[in-house]
Short mmCIF file of C-alpha atoms and ligand atoms in Angstrom, two decimals:
data_model
loop_
_atom_site.label_atom_id
_atom_site.label_comp_id
_atom_site.label_asym_id
_atom_site.label_seq_id
_atom_site.Cartn_x
_atom_site.Cartn_y
_atom_site.Cartn_z
CA MET A 1 -3.75 9.67 13.83
CA GLU A 2 -2.63 9.46 10.24
CA ARG A 3 -4.02 7.53 7.25
CA SER A 4 -2.05 5.85 4.49
CA PHE A 5 -2.95 3.96 1.34
CA LEU A 6 -1.58 0.41 1.19
CA MET A 7 -2.02 -2.02 -1.67
CA VAL A 8 -1.09 -5.64 -2.28
CA LYS A 9 -0.11 -5.63 -5.95
CA PRO A 10 -1.13 -8.34 -8.48
CA ASP A 11 1.97 -10.47 -7.77
CA GLY A 12 1.26 -10.36 -4.04
CA VAL A 13 -2.34 -11.44 -4.58
CA ALA A 14 -1.38 -14.18 -7.06
CA ARG A 15 1.28 -15.48 -4.68
CA GLY A 16 -1.14 -15.70 -1.76
CA LEU A 17 0.53 -12.96 0.27
CA VAL A 18 -2.60 -10.94 1.11
CA GLY A 19 -2.97 -12.52 4.54
CA GLU A 20 0.72 -12.13 5.27
CA VAL A 21 0.59 -8.40 4.51
CA ILE A 22 -2.62 -7.86 6.45
CA SER A 23 -1.37 -9.77 9.48
CA ARG A 24 1.82 -7.71 9.61
CA VAL A 25 -0.24 -4.52 9.54
CA GLU A 26 -2.56 -5.77 12.27
CA ARG A 27 0.24 -7.11 14.46
CA ARG A 28 1.99 -3.77 14.33
CA GLY A 29 -1.07 -2.17 15.94
CA LEU A 30 -2.16 -0.30 12.85
CA LYS A 31 -5.86 -0.32 12.00
CA ILE A 32 -7.33 -1.25 8.62
CA VAL A 33 -10.21 1.16 8.10
CA ALA A 34 -11.09 0.33 4.48
CA MET A 35 -10.33 -2.56 2.15
CA LYS A 36 -11.37 -3.85 -1.28
CA MET A 37 -10.21 -6.23 -4.00
CA LEU A 38 -10.35 -4.78 -7.49
CA ARG A 39 -8.84 -5.04 -10.92
CA ILE A 40 -7.31 -1.62 -11.59
CA GLU A 41 -8.35 -0.10 -14.91
CA ARG A 42 -5.78 1.56 -17.11
CA LYS A 43 -7.07 5.08 -16.40
CA LEU A 44 -6.89 4.63 -12.63
CA ALA A 45 -3.41 3.06 -12.93
CA GLU A 46 -2.18 6.06 -14.93
CA GLN A 47 -3.64 8.45 -12.36
CA HIS A 48 -2.21 6.53 -9.42
CA TYR A 49 1.27 6.43 -10.97
CA GLY A 50 1.00 9.83 -12.67
CA GLU A 51 4.29 11.04 -11.17
CA HIS A 52 6.11 8.32 -13.14
CA ARG A 53 4.51 9.14 -16.52
CA ASP A 54 7.84 10.10 -18.11
CA LYS A 55 9.90 7.25 -16.66
CA PRO A 56 11.18 4.49 -18.98
CA PHE A 57 9.41 1.84 -16.87
CA PHE A 58 6.00 3.56 -16.96
CA SER A 59 4.33 1.29 -19.53
CA SER A 60 5.62 -1.91 -17.89
CA LEU A 61 4.48 -0.52 -14.52
CA ILE A 62 0.96 0.08 -15.89
CA SER A 63 0.87 -3.44 -17.41
CA TYR A 64 2.02 -4.91 -14.09
CA ILE A 65 -0.45 -3.09 -11.87
CA THR A 66 -3.40 -3.83 -14.20
CA SER A 67 -2.41 -7.49 -14.76
CA GLY A 68 -4.59 -8.98 -12.03
CA PRO A 69 -6.58 -8.17 -8.92
CA VAL A 70 -5.08 -6.05 -6.15
CA VAL A 71 -6.15 -5.55 -2.56
CA ALA A 72 -6.35 -1.87 -1.64
CA MET A 73 -6.51 -0.64 1.94
CA VAL A 74 -6.66 2.47 4.04
CA VAL A 75 -4.56 2.02 7.15
CA GLU A 76 -4.75 4.29 10.16
CA GLY A 77 -2.45 4.82 13.10
CA LYS A 78 0.29 6.91 14.61
CA ASP A 79 2.78 7.89 11.88
CA ALA A 80 1.06 5.34 9.58
CA ILE A 81 2.69 6.71 6.40
CA LYS A 82 6.28 6.50 7.64
CA VAL A 83 5.72 3.24 9.54
CA LEU A 84 4.24 1.49 6.47
CA ARG A 85 7.04 2.72 4.22
CA THR A 86 9.52 1.22 6.69
CA MET A 87 7.52 -2.01 6.84
CA ILE A 88 7.38 -2.45 3.04
CA GLY A 89 11.10 -1.76 2.57
CA ALA A 90 13.14 -0.27 -0.26
CA THR A 91 11.52 0.07 -3.72
CA ASN A 92 14.09 -2.34 -5.14
CA PRO A 93 13.64 -5.58 -3.20
CA GLY A 94 17.29 -6.41 -3.85
CA GLU A 95 18.11 -3.56 -1.50
CA ALA A 96 15.24 -4.09 0.94
CA ALA A 97 16.16 -5.12 4.48
CA PRO A 98 15.17 -8.56 5.72
CA GLY A 99 12.11 -8.23 7.92
CA THR A 100 10.47 -5.86 5.47
CA ILE A 101 7.74 -7.16 3.15
CA ARG A 102 9.80 -6.59 0.01
CA GLY A 103 12.95 -7.83 1.75
CA ASP A 104 11.21 -11.05 2.75
CA PHE A 105 9.09 -11.79 -0.33
CA ALA A 106 10.53 -10.17 -3.46
CA LEU A 107 13.61 -9.96 -5.66
CA GLU A 108 12.81 -7.51 -8.48
CA VAL A 109 11.70 -3.87 -8.58
CA GLY A 110 9.07 -4.70 -11.21
CA ARG A 111 7.49 -7.34 -8.93
CA ASN A 112 7.73 -5.79 -5.50
CA VAL A 113 4.45 -7.06 -3.96
CA VAL A 114 3.18 -3.92 -2.25
CA HIS A 115 2.58 -0.21 -2.56
CA ALA A 116 2.38 2.32 0.27
CA SER A 117 1.97 6.10 0.11
CA ASP A 118 5.20 8.05 0.47
CA SER A 119 3.89 11.33 1.97
CA PRO A 120 0.76 12.90 3.49
CA ALA A 121 -0.08 14.51 0.14
CA SER A 122 0.25 11.17 -1.74
CA ALA A 123 -1.76 9.39 0.93
CA GLU A 124 -4.64 11.83 0.61
CA ARG A 125 -4.55 11.71 -3.18
CA GLU A 126 -4.30 7.91 -3.38
CA ILE A 127 -7.00 7.26 -0.78
CA SER A 128 -9.41 9.48 -2.68
CA LEU A 129 -8.59 7.73 -5.98
CA PHE A 130 -9.56 4.34 -4.56
CA PHE A 131 -12.14 5.02 -1.84
CA ASP A 132 -15.18 7.17 -1.14
CA GLU A 133 -15.18 8.72 2.30
CA SER A 134 -18.28 6.58 3.06
CA GLU A 135 -16.18 3.40 2.58
CA ILE A 136 -13.78 4.37 5.36
CA MET A 137 -14.81 2.88 8.70
CA SER A 138 -14.52 4.21 12.20
CA TYR A 139 -14.16 1.66 15.00
CA SER A 140 -12.05 0.84 18.04
CA ARG A 141 -9.64 -2.02 18.13
CA ALA A 142 -9.50 -4.03 21.35
CA GLY A 143 -6.23 -3.46 23.16
CA GLU A 144 -5.62 -0.02 21.66
CA GLU A 145 -4.89 1.15 25.20
CA TRP A 146 -1.84 -1.15 25.10
CA VAL A 147 -0.65 0.15 21.72
CA TYR A 148 -0.89 3.84 22.57
CA GLU A 149 0.41 5.40 25.77
CA GLU A 150 -2.61 7.69 25.92
P1 LIG B 201 7.61 2.92 -4.38
O1 LIG B 201 6.62 1.89 -4.84
O2 LIG B 201 8.61 2.34 -3.42
O3 LIG B 201 6.98 4.19 -3.89
P2 LIG B 201 8.33 4.41 -6.80
O4 LIG B 201 9.66 5.00 -7.09
O5 LIG B 201 7.21 5.34 -6.47
O6 LIG B 201 8.51 3.30 -5.65
O7 LIG B 201 7.93 3.53 -8.06
C1 LIG B 201 6.62 3.02 -8.18
C2 LIG B 201 6.71 1.60 -8.65
O8 LIG B 201 7.24 1.58 -9.96
C3 LIG B 201 7.63 0.68 -7.84
O9 LIG B 201 7.03 0.14 -6.69
C4 LIG B 201 7.93 -0.39 -8.86
O10 LIG B 201 6.84 -1.32 -8.97
C5 LIG B 201 8.00 0.41 -10.15
N1 LIG B 201 9.38 0.81 -10.44
C6 LIG B 201 10.09 1.79 -9.85
N2 LIG B 201 11.32 1.90 -10.39
C7 LIG B 201 11.38 0.96 -11.35
C8 LIG B 201 12.40 0.55 -12.27
O11 LIG B 201 13.51 1.09 -12.30
N3 LIG B 201 12.08 -0.47 -13.11
C9 LIG B 201 10.87 -1.10 -13.10
N4 LIG B 201 9.87 -0.75 -12.25
C10 LIG B 201 10.13 0.26 -11.38
MG1 LIG B 202 5.99 5.71 -4.86
#
């Protein structure tokens, strides 16, 4: 099993899309093993998006992500990182396929509703930025035997 970091960004929270995102994750068979609502502080935002420090959109990205509460999650399941990236859709919602979260709920790259880790290394780094190991739960979901072959 793999873990990824998933976050409903401030626009997603403000637009009432938290339940929509969560229900898609649950329906897929993935398991939410940690979750919290928080207002991201500037320092955490700059750490989280450190790879984009030199990009022209960095300061607007930091303003966006710190502009209101977010809902941060750790999601577990087979190929969780790749599966969530497919479910959220292309970074630019204008290019995101219908059926993806961004393709169904967004129009602009600077208001693209969700974040999901893009690799195992990012997932590990992002999970540890937002969660203590003690906040990550271990439990069985009913029906898992019908999601996984064995
Ligand atoms: P990702 O969120 O799909 O992983 P990244 O390239 O890692 O996309 O960019 C991080 C975030 O930065 C995007 O989700 C988006 O909010 C913002 N962003 C990326 N490119 C642009 C841009 O060209 N203009 C404005 N914001 C951008
Ligand atoms: Mg990214």
